Short mmCIF file of C-alpha atoms and ligand atoms in Angstrom, two decimals:
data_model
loop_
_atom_site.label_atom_id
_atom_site.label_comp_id
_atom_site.label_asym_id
_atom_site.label_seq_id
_atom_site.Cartn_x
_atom_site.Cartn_y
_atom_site.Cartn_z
CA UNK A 1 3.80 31.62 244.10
CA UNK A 2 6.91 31.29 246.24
CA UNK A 3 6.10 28.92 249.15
CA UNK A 4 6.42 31.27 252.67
CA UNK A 5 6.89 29.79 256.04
CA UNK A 6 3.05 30.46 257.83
CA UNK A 7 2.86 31.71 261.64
CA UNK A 8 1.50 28.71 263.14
CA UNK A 9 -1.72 29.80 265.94
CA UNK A 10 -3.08 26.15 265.83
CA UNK A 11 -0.34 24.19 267.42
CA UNK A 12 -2.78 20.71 267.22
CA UNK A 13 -1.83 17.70 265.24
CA UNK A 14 -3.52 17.83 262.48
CA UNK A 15 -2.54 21.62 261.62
CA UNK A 16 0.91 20.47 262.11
CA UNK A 17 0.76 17.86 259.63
CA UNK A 18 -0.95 20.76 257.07
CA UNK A 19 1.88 22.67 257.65
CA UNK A 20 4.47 20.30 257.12
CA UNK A 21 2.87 18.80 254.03
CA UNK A 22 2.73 22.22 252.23
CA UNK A 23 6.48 23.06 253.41
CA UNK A 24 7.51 19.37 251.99
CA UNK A 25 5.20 20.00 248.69
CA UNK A 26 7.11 23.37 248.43
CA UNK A 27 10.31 21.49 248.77
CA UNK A 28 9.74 19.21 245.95
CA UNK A 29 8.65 21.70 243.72
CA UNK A 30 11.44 23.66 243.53
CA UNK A 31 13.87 20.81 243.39
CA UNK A 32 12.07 19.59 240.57
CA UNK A 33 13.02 22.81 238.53
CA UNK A 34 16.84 22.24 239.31
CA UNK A 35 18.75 23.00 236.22
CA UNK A 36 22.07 23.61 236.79
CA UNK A 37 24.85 23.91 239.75
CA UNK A 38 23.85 27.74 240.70
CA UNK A 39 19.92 26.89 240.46
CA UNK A 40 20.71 23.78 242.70
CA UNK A 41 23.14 26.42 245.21
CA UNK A 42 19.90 29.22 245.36
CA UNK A 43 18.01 25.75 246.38
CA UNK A 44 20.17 25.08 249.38
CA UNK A 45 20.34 28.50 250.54
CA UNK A 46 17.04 29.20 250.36
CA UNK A 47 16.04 26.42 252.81
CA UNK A 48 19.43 25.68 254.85
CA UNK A 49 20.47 28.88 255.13
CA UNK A 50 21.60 29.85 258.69
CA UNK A 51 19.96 33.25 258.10
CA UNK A 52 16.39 33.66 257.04
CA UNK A 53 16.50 29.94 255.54
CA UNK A 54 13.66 28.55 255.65
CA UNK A 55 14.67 25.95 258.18
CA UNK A 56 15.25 29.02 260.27
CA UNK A 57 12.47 30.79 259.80
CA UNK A 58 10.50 27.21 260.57
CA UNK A 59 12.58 27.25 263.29
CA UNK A 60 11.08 30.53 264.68
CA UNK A 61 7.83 31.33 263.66
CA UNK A 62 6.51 27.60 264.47
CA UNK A 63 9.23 25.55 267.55
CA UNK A 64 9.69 29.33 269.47
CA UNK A 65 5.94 30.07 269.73
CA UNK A 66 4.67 26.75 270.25
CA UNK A 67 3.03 26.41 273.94
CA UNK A 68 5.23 24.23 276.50
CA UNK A 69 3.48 21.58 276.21
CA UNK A 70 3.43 21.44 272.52
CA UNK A 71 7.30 22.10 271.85
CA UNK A 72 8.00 18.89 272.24
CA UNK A 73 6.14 17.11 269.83
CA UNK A 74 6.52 20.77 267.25
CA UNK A 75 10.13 20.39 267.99
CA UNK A 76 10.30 16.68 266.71
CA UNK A 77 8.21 17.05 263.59
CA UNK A 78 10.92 20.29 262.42
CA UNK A 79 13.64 17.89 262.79
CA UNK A 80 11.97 15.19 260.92
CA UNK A 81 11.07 18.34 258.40
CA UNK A 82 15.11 19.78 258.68
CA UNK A 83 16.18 15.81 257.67
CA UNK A 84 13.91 15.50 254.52
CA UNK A 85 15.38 19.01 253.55
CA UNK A 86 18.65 17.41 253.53
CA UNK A 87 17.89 15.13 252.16
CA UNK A 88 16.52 16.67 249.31
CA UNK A 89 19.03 19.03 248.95
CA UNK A 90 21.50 16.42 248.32
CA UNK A 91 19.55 14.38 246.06
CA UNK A 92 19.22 17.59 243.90
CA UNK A 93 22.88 18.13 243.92
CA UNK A 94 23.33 14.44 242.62
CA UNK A 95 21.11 14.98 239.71
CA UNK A 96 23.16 18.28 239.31
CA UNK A 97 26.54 16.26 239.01
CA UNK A 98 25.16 13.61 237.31
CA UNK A 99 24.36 15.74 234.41
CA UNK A 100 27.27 17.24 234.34
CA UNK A 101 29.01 14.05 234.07
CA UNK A 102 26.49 12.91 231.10
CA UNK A 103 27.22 16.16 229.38
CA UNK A 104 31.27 15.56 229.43
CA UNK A 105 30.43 12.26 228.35
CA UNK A 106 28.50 13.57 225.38
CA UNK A 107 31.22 15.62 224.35
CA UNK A 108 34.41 13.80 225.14
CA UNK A 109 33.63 10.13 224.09
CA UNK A 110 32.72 8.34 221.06
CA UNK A 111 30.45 5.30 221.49
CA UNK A 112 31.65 2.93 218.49
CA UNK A 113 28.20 0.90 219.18
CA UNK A 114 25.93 4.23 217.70
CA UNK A 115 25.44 3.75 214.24
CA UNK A 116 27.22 6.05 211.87
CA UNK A 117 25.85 9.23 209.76
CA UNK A 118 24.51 7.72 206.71
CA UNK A 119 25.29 9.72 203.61
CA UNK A 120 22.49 9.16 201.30
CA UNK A 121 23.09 8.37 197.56
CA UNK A 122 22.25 11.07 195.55
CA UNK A 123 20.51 10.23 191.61
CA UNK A 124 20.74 11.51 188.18
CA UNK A 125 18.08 14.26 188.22
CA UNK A 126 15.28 13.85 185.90
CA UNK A 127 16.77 16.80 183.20
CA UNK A 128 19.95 15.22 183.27
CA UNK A 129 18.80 11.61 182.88
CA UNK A 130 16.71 12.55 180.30
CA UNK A 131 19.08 14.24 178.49
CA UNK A 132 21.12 11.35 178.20
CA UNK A 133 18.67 9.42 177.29
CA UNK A 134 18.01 11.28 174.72
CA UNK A 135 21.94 11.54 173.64
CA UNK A 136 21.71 7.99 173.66
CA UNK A 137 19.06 7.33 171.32
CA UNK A 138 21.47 9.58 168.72
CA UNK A 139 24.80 8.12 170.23
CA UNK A 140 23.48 4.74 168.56
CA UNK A 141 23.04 6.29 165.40
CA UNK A 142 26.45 7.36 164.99
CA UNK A 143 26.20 10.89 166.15
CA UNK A 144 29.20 11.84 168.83
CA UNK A 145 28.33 14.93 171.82
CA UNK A 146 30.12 18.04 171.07
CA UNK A 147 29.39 20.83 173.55
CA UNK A 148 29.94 24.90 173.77
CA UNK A 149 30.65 27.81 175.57
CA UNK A 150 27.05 29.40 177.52
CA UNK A 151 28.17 32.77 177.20
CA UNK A 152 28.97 33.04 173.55
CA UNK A 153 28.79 36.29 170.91
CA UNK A 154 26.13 37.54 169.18
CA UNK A 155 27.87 36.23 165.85
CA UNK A 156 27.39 33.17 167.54
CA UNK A 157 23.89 32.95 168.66
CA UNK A 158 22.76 34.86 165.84
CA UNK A 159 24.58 36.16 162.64
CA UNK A 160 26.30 33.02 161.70
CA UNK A 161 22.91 31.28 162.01
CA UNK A 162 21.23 33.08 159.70
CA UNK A 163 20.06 36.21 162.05
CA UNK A 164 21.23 39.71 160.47
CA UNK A 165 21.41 42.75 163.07
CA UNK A 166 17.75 44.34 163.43
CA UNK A 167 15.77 40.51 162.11
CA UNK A 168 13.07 40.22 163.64
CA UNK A 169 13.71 36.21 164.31
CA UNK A 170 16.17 37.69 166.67
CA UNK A 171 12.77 39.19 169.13
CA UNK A 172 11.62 35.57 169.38
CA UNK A 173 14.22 35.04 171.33
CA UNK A 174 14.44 37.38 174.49
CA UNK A 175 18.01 37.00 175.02
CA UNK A 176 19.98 38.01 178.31
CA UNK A 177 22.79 40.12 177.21
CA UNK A 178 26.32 40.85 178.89
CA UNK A 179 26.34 44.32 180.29
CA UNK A 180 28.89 47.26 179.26
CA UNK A 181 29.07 45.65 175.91
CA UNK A 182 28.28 48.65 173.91
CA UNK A 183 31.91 50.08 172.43
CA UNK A 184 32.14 46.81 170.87
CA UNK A 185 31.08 46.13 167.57
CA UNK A 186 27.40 44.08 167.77
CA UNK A 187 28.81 40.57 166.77
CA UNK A 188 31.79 40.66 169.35
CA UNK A 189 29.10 41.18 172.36
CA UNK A 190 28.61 38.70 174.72
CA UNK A 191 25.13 37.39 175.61
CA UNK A 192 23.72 33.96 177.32
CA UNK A 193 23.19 31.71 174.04
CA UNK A 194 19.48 31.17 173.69
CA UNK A 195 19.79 28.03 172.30
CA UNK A 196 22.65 25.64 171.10
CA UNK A 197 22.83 26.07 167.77
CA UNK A 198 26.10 28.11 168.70
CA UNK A 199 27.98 24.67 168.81
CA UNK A 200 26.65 23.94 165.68
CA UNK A 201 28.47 26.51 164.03
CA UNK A 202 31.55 25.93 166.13
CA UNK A 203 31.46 22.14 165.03
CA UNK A 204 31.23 22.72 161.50
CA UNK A 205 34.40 25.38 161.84
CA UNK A 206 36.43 22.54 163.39
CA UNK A 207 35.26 19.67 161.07
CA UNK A 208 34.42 18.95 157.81
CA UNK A 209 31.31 16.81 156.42
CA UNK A 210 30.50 14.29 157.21
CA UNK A 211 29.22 15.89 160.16
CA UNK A 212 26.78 13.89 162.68
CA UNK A 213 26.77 15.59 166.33
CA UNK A 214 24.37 16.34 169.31
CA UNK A 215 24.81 19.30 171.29
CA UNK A 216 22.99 19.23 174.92
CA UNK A 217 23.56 21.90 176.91
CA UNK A 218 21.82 24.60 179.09
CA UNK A 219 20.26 28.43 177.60
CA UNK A 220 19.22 31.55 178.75
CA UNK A 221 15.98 33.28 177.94
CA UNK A 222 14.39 36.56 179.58
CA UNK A 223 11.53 34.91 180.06
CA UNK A 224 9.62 35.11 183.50
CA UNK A 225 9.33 31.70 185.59
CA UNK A 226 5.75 30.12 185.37
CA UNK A 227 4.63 26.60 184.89
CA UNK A 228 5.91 26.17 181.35
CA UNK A 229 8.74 29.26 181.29
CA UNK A 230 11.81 29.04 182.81
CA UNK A 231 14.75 31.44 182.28
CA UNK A 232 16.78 28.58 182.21
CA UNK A 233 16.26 25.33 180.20
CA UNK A 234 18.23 22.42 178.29
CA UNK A 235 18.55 21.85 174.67
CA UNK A 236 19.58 18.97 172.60
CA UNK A 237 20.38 20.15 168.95
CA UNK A 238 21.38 17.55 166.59
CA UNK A 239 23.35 18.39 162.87
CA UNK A 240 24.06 16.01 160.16
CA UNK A 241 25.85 17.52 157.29
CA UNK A 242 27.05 14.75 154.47
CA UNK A 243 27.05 14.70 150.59
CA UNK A 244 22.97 13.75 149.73
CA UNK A 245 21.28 14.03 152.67
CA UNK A 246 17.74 14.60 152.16
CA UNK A 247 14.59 15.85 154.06
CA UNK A 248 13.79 12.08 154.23
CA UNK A 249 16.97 11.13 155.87
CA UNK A 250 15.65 14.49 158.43
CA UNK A 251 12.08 12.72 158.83
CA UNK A 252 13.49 8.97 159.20
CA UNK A 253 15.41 10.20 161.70
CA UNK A 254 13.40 11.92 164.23
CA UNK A 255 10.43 9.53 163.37
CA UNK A 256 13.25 6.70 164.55
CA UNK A 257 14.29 8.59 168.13
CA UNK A 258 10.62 9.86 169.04
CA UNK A 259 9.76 5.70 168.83
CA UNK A 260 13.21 4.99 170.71
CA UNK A 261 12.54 7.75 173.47
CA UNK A 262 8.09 7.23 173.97
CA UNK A 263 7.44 3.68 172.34
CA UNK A 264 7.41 2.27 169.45
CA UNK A 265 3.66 2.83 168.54
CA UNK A 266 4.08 6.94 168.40
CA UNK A 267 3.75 8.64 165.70
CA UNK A 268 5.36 11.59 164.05
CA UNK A 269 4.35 14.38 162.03
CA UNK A 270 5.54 17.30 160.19
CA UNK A 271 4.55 20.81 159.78
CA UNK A 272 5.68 23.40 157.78
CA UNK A 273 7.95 25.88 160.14
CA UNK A 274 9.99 28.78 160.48
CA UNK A 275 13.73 29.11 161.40
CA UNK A 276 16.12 31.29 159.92
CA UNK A 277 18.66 28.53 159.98
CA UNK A 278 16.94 25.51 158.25
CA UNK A 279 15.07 25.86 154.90
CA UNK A 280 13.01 24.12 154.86
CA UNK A 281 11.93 24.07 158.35
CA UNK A 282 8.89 22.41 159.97
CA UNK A 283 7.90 21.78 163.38
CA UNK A 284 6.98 18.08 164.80
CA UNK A 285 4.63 16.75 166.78
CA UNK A 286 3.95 13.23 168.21
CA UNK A 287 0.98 11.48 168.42
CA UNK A 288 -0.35 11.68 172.04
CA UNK A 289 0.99 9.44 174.46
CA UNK A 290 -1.38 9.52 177.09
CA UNK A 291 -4.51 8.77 174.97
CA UNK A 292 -2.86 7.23 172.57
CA UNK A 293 -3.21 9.90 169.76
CA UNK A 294 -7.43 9.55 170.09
CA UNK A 295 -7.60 12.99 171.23
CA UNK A 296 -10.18 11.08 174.28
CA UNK A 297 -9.31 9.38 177.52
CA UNK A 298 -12.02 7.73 179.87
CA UNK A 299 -14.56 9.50 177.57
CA UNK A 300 -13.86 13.19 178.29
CA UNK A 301 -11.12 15.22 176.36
CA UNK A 302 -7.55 14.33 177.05
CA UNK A 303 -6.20 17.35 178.35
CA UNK A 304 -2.48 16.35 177.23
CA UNK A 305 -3.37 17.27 173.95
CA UNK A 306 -6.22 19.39 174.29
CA UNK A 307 -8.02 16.80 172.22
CA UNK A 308 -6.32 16.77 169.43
CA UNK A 309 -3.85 13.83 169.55
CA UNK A 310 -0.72 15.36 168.30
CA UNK A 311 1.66 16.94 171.15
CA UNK A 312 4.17 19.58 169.56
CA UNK A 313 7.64 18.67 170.46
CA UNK A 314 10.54 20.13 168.66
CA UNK A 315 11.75 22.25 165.41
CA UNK A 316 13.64 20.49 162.40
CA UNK A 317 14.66 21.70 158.91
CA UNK A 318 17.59 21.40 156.05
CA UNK A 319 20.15 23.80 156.78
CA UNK A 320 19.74 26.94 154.69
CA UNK A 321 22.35 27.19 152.21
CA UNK A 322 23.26 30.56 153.86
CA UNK A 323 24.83 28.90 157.02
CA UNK A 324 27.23 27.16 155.09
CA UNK A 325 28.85 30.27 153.70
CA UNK A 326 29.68 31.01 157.18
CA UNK A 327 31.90 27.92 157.93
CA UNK A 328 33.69 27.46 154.87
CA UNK A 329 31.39 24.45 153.39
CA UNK A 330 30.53 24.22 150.00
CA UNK A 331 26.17 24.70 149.62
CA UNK A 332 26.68 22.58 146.47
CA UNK A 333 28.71 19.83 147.43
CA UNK A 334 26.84 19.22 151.00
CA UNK A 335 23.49 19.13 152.41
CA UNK A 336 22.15 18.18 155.73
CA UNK A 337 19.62 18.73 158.48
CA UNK A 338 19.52 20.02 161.90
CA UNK A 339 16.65 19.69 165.04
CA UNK A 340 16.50 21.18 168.25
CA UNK A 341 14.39 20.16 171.24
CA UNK A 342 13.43 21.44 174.74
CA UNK A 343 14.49 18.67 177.14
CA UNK A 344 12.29 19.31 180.04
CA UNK A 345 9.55 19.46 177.52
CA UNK A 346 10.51 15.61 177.27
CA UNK A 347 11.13 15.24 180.76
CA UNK A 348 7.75 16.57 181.59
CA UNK A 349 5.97 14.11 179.25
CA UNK A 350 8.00 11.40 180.36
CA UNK A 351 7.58 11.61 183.94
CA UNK A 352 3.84 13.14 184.37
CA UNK A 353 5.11 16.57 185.84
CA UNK A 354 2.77 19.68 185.51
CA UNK A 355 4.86 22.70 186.26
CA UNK A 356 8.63 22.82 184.99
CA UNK A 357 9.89 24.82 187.84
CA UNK A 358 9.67 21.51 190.10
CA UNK A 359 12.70 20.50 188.46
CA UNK A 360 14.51 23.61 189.60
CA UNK A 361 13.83 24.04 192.51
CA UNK A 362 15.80 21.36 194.32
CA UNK A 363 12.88 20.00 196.64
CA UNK A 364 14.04 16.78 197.60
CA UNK A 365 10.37 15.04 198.16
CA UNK A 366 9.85 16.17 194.28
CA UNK A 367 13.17 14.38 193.38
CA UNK A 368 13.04 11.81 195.59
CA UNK A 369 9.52 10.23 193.56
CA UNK A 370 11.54 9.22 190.36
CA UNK A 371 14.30 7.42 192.27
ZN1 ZN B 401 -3.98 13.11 174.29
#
């Protein structure tokens, strides 16, 4: 409530203090809510103006009807009251200017004592850094990084690999495909490569045997996100192509970067697979590396594995014959074997994550715990 000046009827000395006090309380009050220059201008009016101020009104209502032999000692108390108000007044308009003045200053200088912004150093993200460790491990076996286009034709992703029009191979793979495609014919149309076998084929059109490369890269799927699905993921695809290379050399191989990449006491082992690229193909799996490949941690089921020690982890096979028609090699001259793997499938192992979409969804404190 707005403070408003009281008729005084009780001109005695103590209801003369009352009155002032709640007129100086009033005072304060309001100057304490001082913002700005027209807040602190309202202020002064409002008690110093000439007209209806409330000095004025004090003025009338309490010094005009005081009894004679009161005014006196009314009239000396409202001029005690009329100095605090200036008082006030002009301490308000100091904190006003000052500020002001602080504000400008804020604005206009630069104090070379603050410290600076600090820019943060960013890190390799865990996909990434896994993915070159992973080149790594293959980089020291000879194999050089070739890498191709994401958006690539269907002869591409498919035919050349060994995936006629209408196979149904092709519906394990829900691809994302370029719109407004249709007039052309089917292996001219664009789609998001599913995987990176693409460069594979590109590779072996450039280059002849012997042919050691890894291709990491990123691929498309239609697949909806959840804790193990993302429509976007990383590959690493290796191919070795060379006169005798055997489904040893294949085994040898993988056996060597799976102990380079989780330790050298894992274990591999091969399955019999499908892939309309590799004949024949087989999937692998590594012997658990949170219990150890015991299938039991702390005596209850290791949930890594579901108990059975072996963790799937990537496809492998001999290239089938068939590919080679498609890039010029000779089937009887050459043989080698290609592998594919899911690289936040390693990432996950490696670094004890639960849900792949952490990784894409940029959240700093996620990022921030692998340093
Ligand atoms: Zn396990």
């Amino acid at each position: 409530m707005a403070y408003t000046v009281p008729k005084l009827k009780d001109f005695s000395q103590a209801a003369l203090d009352k009155a002032v006090d709640q007129a100086e309380s009033a005072l304060k009050d309001e100057s304490a809510e001082i913002r700005s220059e027209a807040d602190w201008k309202a202020f002064r009016d409002r008690w110093m103006a000439r007209k209806n101020g409330v000095l004025t009104q004090i003025n009338d209502l309490w010094l005009k009807s005081a009894p004679k032999e009161g005014k006196r000692a009314v009239g000396q108390r409202v001029n005690e009251l009329k100095q605090f108000v200036e008082q006030e007044v002009s301490k308000a308009r100091e904190f006003v200017d000052g500020a002001a003045t602080a504000l400008r200053a804020g604005s206009e200088q630069i104090d070379i004592t603050l410290p600076g912004i600090r820019r943060r150093l960013g890190a390799e993200h865990q996909v990434i850094k896994t993915m070159n460790e992973i080149v790594s491990v293959f980089r020291n076996l000879g194999y050089s990084v070739e890498e191709g286009p994401e958006i690539d034709t269907d002869y591409y992703n498919f035919e050349a690999l060994n995936f006629p029009p209408n196979h149904p191979a092709r519906d394990t793979q829900d691809t994302l495909f370029v719109a407004g495609q249709e007039s052309k014919p089917l292996r001219d149309r664009l789609l998001l490569r599913t995987h990176t076998s693409p460069v594979q084929i590109r590779t072996m059109e450039k280059m002849k045997p012997p042919v050691r490369v890894v291709c990491p890269g990123k691929v498309h799927r239609n697949d909806a996100p959840d804790a193990t699905h993302s429509p976007i993921f990383h590959q690493i695809e290796g191919l070795a192509v060379d006169t005798n290379i055997t489904l040893c050399d294949l085994k040898g191989t993988l056996d060597h970067a799976m102990k380079a990449l989780f330790g050298s006491e894992v274990k591999t082992r091969f399955f019999p697979s499908f892939f309309p690229f590799t004949e024949p193909s087989a999937d692998v799996s590594i012997s658990c590396i949170f219990c150890g490949g015991k299938g039991y941690r702390d005596g209850s089921r290791c949930p890594n594995c579901k108990a059975s020690g072996w963790i799937e982890l990537l496809g492998c096979g001999m290239v089938d014959p068939n590919v080679y028609g498609f890039v010029d090699y000779d089937p009887k001259k050459v043989s080698g074997f290609a592998f594919g793997m899911g690289v936040e499938r390693i990432a996950i192992l490696k670094y004890g994550v639960d849900d792949i979409q952490l990784f894409f969804q940029g959240d700093v404190r996620f990022l921030e715990q692998f340093g």
